Amino acid sequence: MDRSNRVSAFLMVWLLICVGASPLTMVVHTSSKVGLPAVLPCTVAYQLETAHTPHIQWKTIRDSVFERMGEELFQGEAYIDRADVPEEMLMRGNCSLFLRDVRFSDAGTYESYLVVGESSIKKRVFIQSVQLAVIDHKTIKSVKPGEELILDLYTHQAEQVIFQNNDDDTSWSVLWERGAGISKKDYPKERDDKLIFRSVTASSAGTYKVLDSQGLALSTMKVAVTEPVPVKETNTLQRHSALGKATMSMPPISLITLFLSFHVMFFK
């Protein structure tokens, strides 16, 4: 066995000891809200003073997700432009997988591997198993009549917005669809992955759902429309408060006057 093969064999044994015996081989659980980034943690002890470049693979039970060897990389079909293991981090032993614009379909178990050995005798060394959960967004918002209601779409996965009025717990109406091109006055305006509903009224109170192409709810927002206190009522309350203070201040003055009158009459 020549020197290079002995080094490769030693490296594979060393990695099996360092990685296989690590507590990171247990399943790690992480979560992300749909449409946001997610980081699947991974660390590998890779400290070899040779020209070898770390070769990392990430996969699920069904699909290849990502693979990197130096500047060369591969992204699975469902992860194009969304998955990465930065090369500079990988060189320092951080093999974490970065996912952008997370989808519900991304949920599941991911496994990372380090590929070692020469081209003719390559071997995959298991590093880490990560369970990713993807959850939807839930918010509560309160607005006043006449104000704008801003609904966050969170991601380009958003295809439709439906609405259910507080007075109707059975039917849903479609308020917006991507690419519909409707220019009605009351149709929401799209801006920076947000929908702007102008001039909110009492009938705007209810539940708003943002759906993806599969009809799954990316987000649910409950909206309350609160009526402001009328100006006249506010002024009346302020006057009553002022009168109350004045009434409370009267008894001490009356008592002083009565005391002085009694004193004069008594010593006259």
PDB file of C-alpha atoms in Angstrom:
ATOM      1  CA  MET A   1       0.000   0.000   0.000  1.00  0.00           C
ATOM      2  CA  ASP A   2       1.569   3.343  -1.063  1.00  0.00           C
ATOM      3  CA  ARG A   3       1.715   6.399   1.133  1.00  0.00           C
ATOM      4  CA  SER A   4      -1.338   8.183  -0.344  1.00  0.00           C
ATOM      5  CA  ASN A   5      -3.551   5.130   0.156  1.00  0.00           C
ATOM      6  CA  ARG A   6      -2.309   4.727   3.716  1.00  0.00           C
ATOM      7  CA  VAL A   7      -3.182   8.367   4.413  1.00  0.00           C
ATOM      8  CA  SER A   8      -6.672   7.896   2.908  1.00  0.00           C
ATOM      9  CA  ALA A   9      -7.269   4.731   4.932  1.00  0.00           C
ATOM     10  CA  PHE A  10      -6.103   6.454   8.101  1.00  0.00           C
ATOM     11  CA  LEU A  11      -8.352   9.428   7.373  1.00  0.00           C
ATOM     12  CA  MET A  12     -11.440   7.246   6.925  1.00  0.00           C
ATOM     13  CA  VAL A  13     -10.784   5.399  10.230  1.00  0.00           C
ATOM     14  CA  TRP A  14     -10.108   8.688  12.029  1.00  0.00           C
ATOM     15  CA  LEU A  15     -13.305  10.264  10.691  1.00  0.00           C
ATOM     16  CA  LEU A  16     -15.364   7.216  11.649  1.00  0.00           C
ATOM     17  CA  ILE A  17     -14.062   7.585  15.208  1.00  0.00           C
ATOM     18  CA  CYS A  18     -14.424  11.393  15.404  1.00  0.00           C
ATOM     19  CA  VAL A  19     -17.823  11.622  13.693  1.00  0.00           C
ATOM     20  CA  GLY A  20     -19.455   8.350  14.636  1.00  0.00           C
ATOM     21  CA  ALA A  21     -18.646   8.754  18.320  1.00  0.00           C
ATOM     22  CA  SER A  22     -19.896  12.343  18.433  1.00  0.00           C
ATOM     23  CA  PRO A  23     -23.127  13.191  20.282  1.00  0.00           C
ATOM     24  CA  LEU A  24     -24.170  15.058  17.122  1.00  0.00           C
ATOM     25  CA  THR A  25     -25.060  11.705  15.555  1.00  0.00           C
ATOM     26  CA  MET A  26     -28.308  11.902  17.529  1.00  0.00           C
ATOM     27  CA  VAL A  27     -31.298  13.407  15.734  1.00  0.00           C
ATOM     28  CA  VAL A  28     -31.397  17.182  16.107  1.00  0.00           C
ATOM     29  CA  HIS A  29     -34.788  18.898  15.929  1.00  0.00           C
ATOM     30  CA  THR A  30     -35.191  22.351  14.441  1.00  0.00           C
ATOM     31  CA  SER A  31     -38.065  24.405  13.026  1.00  0.00           C
ATOM     32  CA  SER A  32     -38.751  27.374  10.792  1.00  0.00           C
ATOM     33  CA  LYS A  33     -41.780  29.363   9.740  1.00  0.00           C
ATOM     34  CA  VAL A  34     -42.752  28.921   6.105  1.00  0.00           C
ATOM     35  CA  GLY A  35     -41.119  31.422   3.755  1.00  0.00           C
ATOM     36  CA  LEU A  36     -38.279  32.217   6.160  1.00  0.00           C
ATOM     37  CA  PRO A  37     -34.691  30.848   6.190  1.00  0.00           C
ATOM     38  CA  ALA A  38     -33.756  27.680   8.085  1.00  0.00           C
ATOM     39  CA  VAL A  39     -30.404  26.379   9.293  1.00  0.00           C
ATOM     40  CA  LEU A  40     -29.849  22.630   9.697  1.00  0.00           C
ATOM     41  CA  PRO A  41     -26.883  22.326  12.082  1.00  0.00           C
ATOM     42  CA  CYS A  42     -23.864  20.163  11.309  1.00  0.00           C
ATOM     43  CA  THR A  43     -20.275  20.074  12.541  1.00  0.00           C
ATOM     44  CA  VAL A  44     -17.438  17.837  11.428  1.00  0.00           C
ATOM     45  CA  ALA A  45     -13.875  17.563  12.725  1.00  0.00           C
ATOM     46  CA  TYR A  46     -11.986  18.071   9.474  1.00  0.00           C
ATOM     47  CA  GLN A  47      -8.394  19.117  10.137  1.00  0.00           C
ATOM     48  CA  LEU A  48      -6.099  17.695   7.483  1.00  0.00           C
ATOM     49  CA  GLU A  49      -3.036  19.559   6.278  1.00  0.00           C
ATOM     50  CA  THR A  50      -3.251  18.374   2.672  1.00  0.00           C
ATOM     51  CA  ALA A  51      -4.700  19.660  -0.575  1.00  0.00           C
ATOM     52  CA  HIS A  52      -7.905  17.700   0.049  1.00  0.00           C
ATOM     53  CA  THR A  53     -11.089  19.804   0.043  1.00  0.00           C
ATOM     54  CA  PRO A  54     -14.034  18.803   2.265  1.00  0.00           C
ATOM     55  CA  HIS A  55     -16.720  16.984   0.277  1.00  0.00           C
ATOM     56  CA  ILE A  56     -20.132  17.264   1.965  1.00  0.00           C
ATOM     57  CA  GLN A  57     -23.519  15.781   1.037  1.00  0.00           C
ATOM     58  CA  TRP A  58     -27.029  16.462   2.357  1.00  0.00           C
ATOM     59  CA  LYS A  59     -29.967  14.249   1.454  1.00  0.00           C
ATOM     60  CA  THR A  60     -33.441  13.217   2.554  1.00  0.00           C
ATOM     61  CA  ILE A  61     -34.889   9.722   2.409  1.00  0.00           C
ATOM     62  CA  ARG A  62     -36.102  10.390  -1.151  1.00  0.00           C
ATOM     63  CA  ASP A  63     -33.983  13.172  -2.628  1.00  0.00           C
ATOM     64  CA  SER A  64     -30.480  14.557  -2.927  1.00  0.00           C
ATOM     65  CA  VAL A  65     -30.583  18.056  -1.467  1.00  0.00           C
ATOM     66  CA  PHE A  66     -27.098  19.538  -1.727  1.00  0.00           C
ATOM     67  CA  GLU A  67     -23.487  18.544  -2.372  1.00  0.00           C
ATOM     68  CA  ARG A  68     -20.320  20.597  -2.241  1.00  0.00           C
ATOM     69  CA  MET A  69     -16.649  19.874  -2.898  1.00  0.00           C
ATOM     70  CA  GLY A  70     -14.729  23.119  -2.873  1.00  0.00           C
ATOM     71  CA  GLU A  71     -16.234  25.488  -5.436  1.00  0.00           C
ATOM     72  CA  GLU A  72     -18.153  22.671  -7.137  1.00  0.00           C
ATOM     73  CA  LEU A  73     -21.713  22.227  -5.926  1.00  0.00           C
ATOM     74  CA  PHE A  74     -24.953  20.422  -6.727  1.00  0.00           C
ATOM     75  CA  GLN A  75     -28.495  21.442  -5.740  1.00  0.00           C
ATOM     76  CA  GLY A  76     -31.431  19.051  -5.910  1.00  0.00           C
ATOM     77  CA  GLU A  77     -34.293  19.954  -8.247  1.00  0.00           C
ATOM     78  CA  ALA A  78     -36.568  21.060  -5.404  1.00  0.00           C
ATOM     79  CA  TYR A  79     -33.765  23.103  -3.809  1.00  0.00           C
ATOM     80  CA  ILE A  80     -32.348  25.069  -6.750  1.00  0.00           C
ATOM     81  CA  ASP A  81     -31.250  28.556  -5.608  1.00  0.00           C
ATOM     82  CA  ARG A  82     -32.415  27.713  -2.089  1.00  0.00           C
ATOM     83  CA  ALA A  83     -29.764  25.428  -0.538  1.00  0.00           C
ATOM     84  CA  ASP A  84     -26.136  26.076   0.375  1.00  0.00           C
ATOM     85  CA  VAL A  85     -23.255  25.067   2.617  1.00  0.00           C
ATOM     86  CA  PRO A  86     -20.906  28.083   2.399  1.00  0.00           C
ATOM     87  CA  GLU A  87     -17.402  26.984   1.392  1.00  0.00           C
ATOM     88  CA  GLU A  88     -15.607  29.235   3.890  1.00  0.00           C
ATOM     89  CA  MET A  89     -17.677  27.788   6.750  1.00  0.00           C
ATOM     90  CA  LEU A  90     -17.159  24.234   5.530  1.00  0.00           C
ATOM     91  CA  MET A  91     -13.386  24.723   5.600  1.00  0.00           C
ATOM     92  CA  ARG A  92     -13.710  25.549   9.310  1.00  0.00           C
ATOM     93  CA  GLY A  93     -15.699  22.380  10.027  1.00  0.00           C
ATOM     94  CA  ASN A  94     -19.203  23.919   9.871  1.00  0.00           C
ATOM     95  CA  CYS A  95     -21.228  21.813   7.447  1.00  0.00           C
ATOM     96  CA  SER A  96     -24.634  23.338   8.336  1.00  0.00           C
ATOM     97  CA  LEU A  97     -27.193  23.431   5.521  1.00  0.00           C
ATOM     98  CA  PHE A  98     -28.786  26.824   4.844  1.00  0.00           C
ATOM     99  CA  LEU A  99     -32.258  26.765   3.261  1.00  0.00           C
ATOM    100  CA  ARG A 100     -33.972  29.875   1.890  1.00  0.00           C
ATOM    101  CA  ASP A 101     -37.703  30.471   1.421  1.00  0.00           C
ATOM    102  CA  VAL A 102     -38.654  27.328   3.350  1.00  0.00           C
ATOM    103  CA  ARG A 103     -41.677  25.396   2.045  1.00  0.00           C
ATOM    104  CA  PHE A 104     -44.043  22.982   3.772  1.00  0.00           C
ATOM    105  CA  SER A 105     -42.655  20.273   1.477  1.00  0.00           C
ATOM    106  CA  ASP A 106     -39.212  20.831   3.045  1.00  0.00           C
ATOM    107  CA  ALA A 107     -40.375  19.310   6.330  1.00  0.00           C
ATOM    108  CA  GLY A 108     -38.758  15.967   7.129  1.00  0.00           C
ATOM    109  CA  THR A 109     -35.506  14.268   8.093  1.00  0.00           C
ATOM    110  CA  TYR A 110     -32.206  15.334   6.541  1.00  0.00           C
ATOM    111  CA  GLU A 111     -28.896  13.474   6.737  1.00  0.00           C
ATOM    112  CA  SER A 112     -25.405  14.863   6.190  1.00  0.00           C
ATOM    113  CA  TYR A 113     -22.378  12.873   5.015  1.00  0.00           C
ATOM    114  CA  LEU A 114     -18.701  13.534   4.513  1.00  0.00           C
ATOM    115  CA  VAL A 115     -17.264  11.846   1.428  1.00  0.00           C
ATOM    116  CA  VAL A 116     -13.661  10.666   1.944  1.00  0.00           C
ATOM    117  CA  GLY A 117     -11.054   8.661   0.052  1.00  0.00           C
ATOM    118  CA  GLU A 118      -9.638   8.670  -3.440  1.00  0.00           C
ATOM    119  CA  SER A 119     -11.880   8.692  -6.519  1.00  0.00           C
ATOM    120  CA  SER A 120     -11.659   4.902  -6.851  1.00  0.00           C
ATOM    121  CA  ILE A 121     -12.423   4.086  -3.190  1.00  0.00           C
ATOM    122  CA  LYS A 122     -14.692   6.892  -1.973  1.00  0.00           C
ATOM    123  CA  LYS A 123     -16.679   6.279   1.193  1.00  0.00           C
ATOM    124  CA  ARG A 124     -19.550   8.218   2.776  1.00  0.00           C
ATOM    125  CA  VAL A 125     -19.233   8.873   6.504  1.00  0.00           C
ATOM    126  CA  PHE A 126     -22.505   9.688   8.275  1.00  0.00           C
ATOM    127  CA  ILE A 127     -22.378  12.926  10.283  1.00  0.00           C
ATOM    128  CA  GLN A 128     -25.748  14.197  11.397  1.00  0.00           C
ATOM    129  CA  SER A 129     -29.491  13.632  11.221  1.00  0.00           C
ATOM    130  CA  VAL A 130     -31.762  16.702  11.461  1.00  0.00           C
ATOM    131  CA  GLN A 131     -35.560  16.763  11.726  1.00  0.00           C
ATOM    132  CA  LEU A 132     -37.015  19.952  10.215  1.00  0.00           C
ATOM    133  CA  ALA A 133     -40.525  21.127  11.104  1.00  0.00           C
ATOM    134  CA  VAL A 134     -42.171  23.877   9.023  1.00  0.00           C
ATOM    135  CA  ILE A 135     -44.965  25.888  10.647  1.00  0.00           C
ATOM    136  CA  ASP A 136     -47.327  28.628   9.475  1.00  0.00           C
ATOM    137  CA  HIS A 137     -47.592  32.237  10.661  1.00  0.00           C
ATOM    138  CA  LYS A 138     -50.334  33.363  13.076  1.00  0.00           C
ATOM    139  CA  THR A 139     -50.965  37.012  13.957  1.00  0.00           C
ATOM    140  CA  ILE A 140     -53.602  39.251  15.550  1.00  0.00           C
ATOM    141  CA  LYS A 141     -54.026  42.865  14.454  1.00  0.00           C
ATOM    142  CA  SER A 142     -56.240  45.788  15.465  1.00  0.00           C
ATOM    143  CA  VAL A 143     -56.973  48.735  13.128  1.00  0.00           C
ATOM    144  CA  LYS A 144     -59.270  51.760  13.134  1.00  0.00           C
ATOM    145  CA  PRO A 145     -61.847  52.565  10.434  1.00  0.00           C
ATOM    146  CA  GLY A 146     -60.316  54.469   7.528  1.00  0.00           C
ATOM    147  CA  GLU A 147     -56.809  53.179   8.174  1.00  0.00           C
ATOM    148  CA  GLU A 148     -54.793  50.856   5.932  1.00  0.00           C
ATOM    149  CA  LEU A 149     -54.611  47.144   6.697  1.00  0.00           C
ATOM    150  CA  ILE A 150     -51.236  45.599   5.791  1.00  0.00           C
ATOM    151  CA  LEU A 151     -51.210  41.847   5.218  1.00  0.00           C
ATOM    152  CA  ASP A 152     -47.795  40.151   4.975  1.00  0.00           C
ATOM    153  CA  LEU A 153     -47.528  37.476   2.264  1.00  0.00           C
ATOM    154  CA  TYR A 154     -44.111  36.369   3.653  1.00  0.00           C
ATOM    155  CA  THR A 155     -43.087  34.511   0.463  1.00  0.00           C
ATOM    156  CA  HIS A 156     -43.550  34.248  -3.298  1.00  0.00           C
ATOM    157  CA  GLN A 157     -45.267  30.937  -2.562  1.00  0.00           C
ATOM    158  CA  ALA A 158     -48.413  32.958  -1.731  1.00  0.00           C
ATOM    159  CA  GLU A 159     -51.048  32.462  -4.429  1.00  0.00           C
ATOM    160  CA  GLN A 160     -54.332  33.506  -2.866  1.00  0.00           C
ATOM    161  CA  VAL A 161     -55.853  35.398   0.064  1.00  0.00           C
ATOM    162  CA  ILE A 162     -59.256  34.400   1.428  1.00  0.00           C
ATOM    163  CA  PHE A 163     -61.408  36.124   4.045  1.00  0.00           C
ATOM    164  CA  GLN A 164     -64.101  35.135   6.518  1.00  0.00           C
ATOM    165  CA  ASN A 165     -66.202  37.837   8.186  1.00  0.00           C
ATOM    166  CA  ASN A 166     -66.717  37.665  11.932  1.00  0.00           C
ATOM    167  CA  ASP A 167     -70.482  37.440  11.365  1.00  0.00           C
ATOM    168  CA  ASP A 168     -70.166  34.411   9.058  1.00  0.00           C
ATOM    169  CA  ASP A 169     -68.382  31.293  10.287  1.00  0.00           C
ATOM    170  CA  THR A 170     -69.109  29.143   7.224  1.00  0.00           C
ATOM    171  CA  SER A 171     -68.147  30.846   3.960  1.00  0.00           C
ATOM    172  CA  TRP A 172     -64.855  32.265   2.677  1.00  0.00           C
ATOM    173  CA  SER A 173     -64.439  34.883  -0.053  1.00  0.00           C
ATOM    174  CA  VAL A 174     -61.396  35.374  -2.297  1.00  0.00           C
ATOM    175  CA  LEU A 175     -59.841  38.824  -1.830  1.00  0.00           C
ATOM    176  CA  TRP A 176     -56.680  38.443  -3.922  1.00  0.00           C
ATOM    177  CA  GLU A 177     -55.040  36.074  -6.417  1.00  0.00           C
ATOM    178  CA  ARG A 178     -51.507  36.311  -7.748  1.00  0.00           C
ATOM    179  CA  GLY A 179     -51.374  37.521 -11.331  1.00  0.00           C
ATOM    180  CA  ALA A 180     -55.088  38.314 -11.465  1.00  0.00           C
ATOM    181  CA  GLY A 181     -54.357  41.832 -12.786  1.00  0.00           C
ATOM    182  CA  ILE A 182     -57.501  43.341 -11.267  1.00  0.00           C
ATOM    183  CA  SER A 183     -57.494  47.145 -10.943  1.00  0.00           C
ATOM    184  CA  LYS A 184     -60.686  47.718  -8.967  1.00  0.00           C
ATOM    185  CA  LYS A 185     -60.680  50.541  -6.438  1.00  0.00           C
ATOM    186  CA  ASP A 186     -61.194  48.232  -3.449  1.00  0.00           C
ATOM    187  CA  TYR A 187     -58.733  45.573  -4.699  1.00  0.00           C
ATOM    188  CA  PRO A 188     -55.630  45.289  -2.468  1.00  0.00           C
ATOM    189  CA  LYS A 189     -52.356  46.717  -3.752  1.00  0.00           C
ATOM    190  CA  GLU A 190     -49.300  44.438  -3.720  1.00  0.00           C
ATOM    191  CA  ARG A 191     -46.016  45.921  -2.530  1.00  0.00           C
ATOM    192  CA  ASP A 192     -42.840  44.206  -1.245  1.00  0.00           C
ATOM    193  CA  ASP A 193     -44.547  40.864  -0.522  1.00  0.00           C
ATOM    194  CA  LYS A 194     -47.338  42.690   1.299  1.00  0.00           C
ATOM    195  CA  LEU A 195     -50.957  43.475   0.466  1.00  0.00           C
ATOM    196  CA  ILE A 196     -52.331  46.933   1.271  1.00  0.00           C
ATOM    197  CA  PHE A 197     -56.078  47.159   1.944  1.00  0.00           C
ATOM    198  CA  ARG A 198     -57.164  50.804   1.890  1.00  0.00           C
ATOM    199  CA  SER A 199     -59.884  52.470   3.988  1.00  0.00           C
ATOM    200  CA  VAL A 200     -60.754  49.726   6.450  1.00  0.00           C
ATOM    201  CA  THR A 201     -64.396  49.532   7.568  1.00  0.00           C
ATOM    202  CA  ALA A 202     -66.195  47.591  10.295  1.00  0.00           C
ATOM    203  CA  SER A 203     -66.917  44.845   7.760  1.00  0.00           C
ATOM    204  CA  SER A 204     -63.161  44.300   7.365  1.00  0.00           C
ATOM    205  CA  ALA A 205     -63.026  42.569  10.750  1.00  0.00           C
ATOM    206  CA  GLY A 206     -62.524  38.818  10.467  1.00  0.00           C
ATOM    207  CA  THR A 207     -59.983  36.164   9.531  1.00  0.00           C
ATOM    208  CA  TYR A 208     -57.541  36.439   6.628  1.00  0.00           C
ATOM    209  CA  LYS A 209     -55.672  33.398   5.265  1.00  0.00           C
ATOM    210  CA  VAL A 210     -52.765  33.405   2.806  1.00  0.00           C
ATOM    211  CA  LEU A 211     -52.723  30.167   0.780  1.00  0.00           C
ATOM    212  CA  ASP A 212     -50.072  28.502  -1.370  1.00  0.00           C
ATOM    213  CA  SER A 213     -50.643  26.678  -4.662  1.00  0.00           C
ATOM    214  CA  GLN A 214     -51.691  23.537  -2.750  1.00  0.00           C
ATOM    215  CA  GLY A 215     -54.321  25.408  -0.728  1.00  0.00           C
ATOM    216  CA  LEU A 216     -52.268  25.210   2.470  1.00  0.00           C
ATOM    217  CA  ALA A 217     -52.407  28.189   4.830  1.00  0.00           C
ATOM    218  CA  LEU A 218     -49.078  30.027   4.891  1.00  0.00           C
ATOM    219  CA  SER A 219     -50.479  32.463   7.432  1.00  0.00           C
ATOM    220  CA  THR A 220     -53.621  33.279   9.387  1.00  0.00           C
ATOM    221  CA  MET A 221     -54.345  36.798  10.611  1.00  0.00           C
ATOM    222  CA  LYS A 222     -57.297  37.768  12.819  1.00  0.00           C
ATOM    223  CA  VAL A 223     -58.277  41.408  12.441  1.00  0.00           C
ATOM    224  CA  ALA A 224     -60.361  43.546  14.809  1.00  0.00           C
ATOM    225  CA  VAL A 225     -61.683  46.951  13.729  1.00  0.00           C
ATOM    226  CA  THR A 226     -61.930  49.238  16.763  1.00  0.00           C
ATOM    227  CA  GLU A 227     -64.045  52.378  16.700  1.00  0.00           C
ATOM    228  CA  PRO A 228     -62.258  55.459  18.091  1.00  0.00           C
ATOM    229  CA  VAL A 229     -63.887  57.322  21.022  1.00  0.00           C
ATOM    230  CA  PRO A 230     -65.943  60.268  19.586  1.00  0.00           C
ATOM    231  CA  VAL A 231     -64.482  63.748  20.223  1.00  0.00           C
ATOM    232  CA  LYS A 232     -67.683  65.021  21.914  1.00  0.00           C
ATOM    233  CA  GLU A 233     -67.721  62.087  24.298  1.00  0.00           C
ATOM    234  CA  THR A 234     -64.069  62.696  25.118  1.00  0.00           C
ATOM    235  CA  ASN A 235     -64.733  66.387  25.895  1.00  0.00           C
ATOM    236  CA  THR A 236     -67.744  65.446  28.062  1.00  0.00           C
ATOM    237  CA  LEU A 237     -65.620  63.024  30.050  1.00  0.00           C
ATOM    238  CA  GLN A 238     -62.965  65.683  30.525  1.00  0.00           C
ATOM    239  CA  ARG A 239     -65.571  68.235  31.748  1.00  0.00           C
ATOM    240  CA  HIS A 240     -67.053  65.705  34.157  1.00  0.00           C
ATOM    241  CA  SER A 241     -63.594  65.015  35.456  1.00  0.00           C
ATOM    242  CA  ALA A 242     -62.923  68.724  35.955  1.00  0.00           C
ATOM    243  CA  LEU A 243     -66.253  69.230  37.750  1.00  0.00           C
ATOM    244  CA  GLY A 244     -65.539  66.268  39.947  1.00  0.00           C
ATOM    245  CA  LYS A 245     -62.247  67.818  41.000  1.00  0.00           C
ATOM    246  CA  ALA A 246     -63.921  71.166  41.663  1.00  0.00           C
ATOM    247  CA  THR A 247     -66.655  69.521  43.765  1.00  0.00           C
ATOM    248  CA  MET A 248     -64.061  67.659  45.741  1.00  0.00           C
ATOM    249  CA  SER A 249     -62.222  70.920  46.441  1.00  0.00           C
ATOM    250  CA  MET A 250     -65.353  72.760  47.724  1.00  0.00           C
ATOM    251  CA  PRO A 251     -65.907  71.142  51.152  1.00  0.00           C
ATOM    252  CA  PRO A 252     -62.635  72.393  52.695  1.00  0.00           C
ATOM    253  CA  ILE A 253     -63.420  76.027  51.607  1.00  0.00           C
ATOM    254  CA  SER A 254     -66.998  75.815  52.974  1.00  0.00           C
ATOM    255  CA  LEU A 255     -65.729  74.456  56.276  1.00  0.00           C
ATOM    256  CA  ILE A 256     -63.217  77.299  56.610  1.00  0.00           C
ATOM    257  CA  THR A 257     -65.938  79.908  55.905  1.00  0.00           C
ATOM    258  CA  LEU A 258     -68.302  78.298  58.437  1.00  0.00           C
ATOM    259  CA  PHE A 259     -65.564  78.166  61.050  1.00  0.00           C
ATOM    260  CA  LEU A 260     -64.718  81.856  60.628  1.00  0.00           C
ATOM    261  CA  SER A 261     -68.405  82.869  60.843  1.00  0.00           C
ATOM    262  CA  PHE A 262     -68.891  80.832  64.014  1.00  0.00           C
ATOM    263  CA  HIS A 263     -65.744  82.324  65.521  1.00  0.00           C
ATOM    264  CA  VAL A 264     -66.887  85.912  64.907  1.00  0.00           C
ATOM    265  CA  MET A 265     -70.372  85.262  66.342  1.00  0.00           C
ATOM    266  CA  PHE A 266     -69.036  83.524  69.416  1.00  0.00           C
ATOM    267  CA  PHE A 267     -66.450  86.165  70.408  1.00  0.00           C
ATOM    268  CA  LYS A 268     -68.499  89.224  69.373  1.00  0.00           C
TER     269      LYS A 268
END
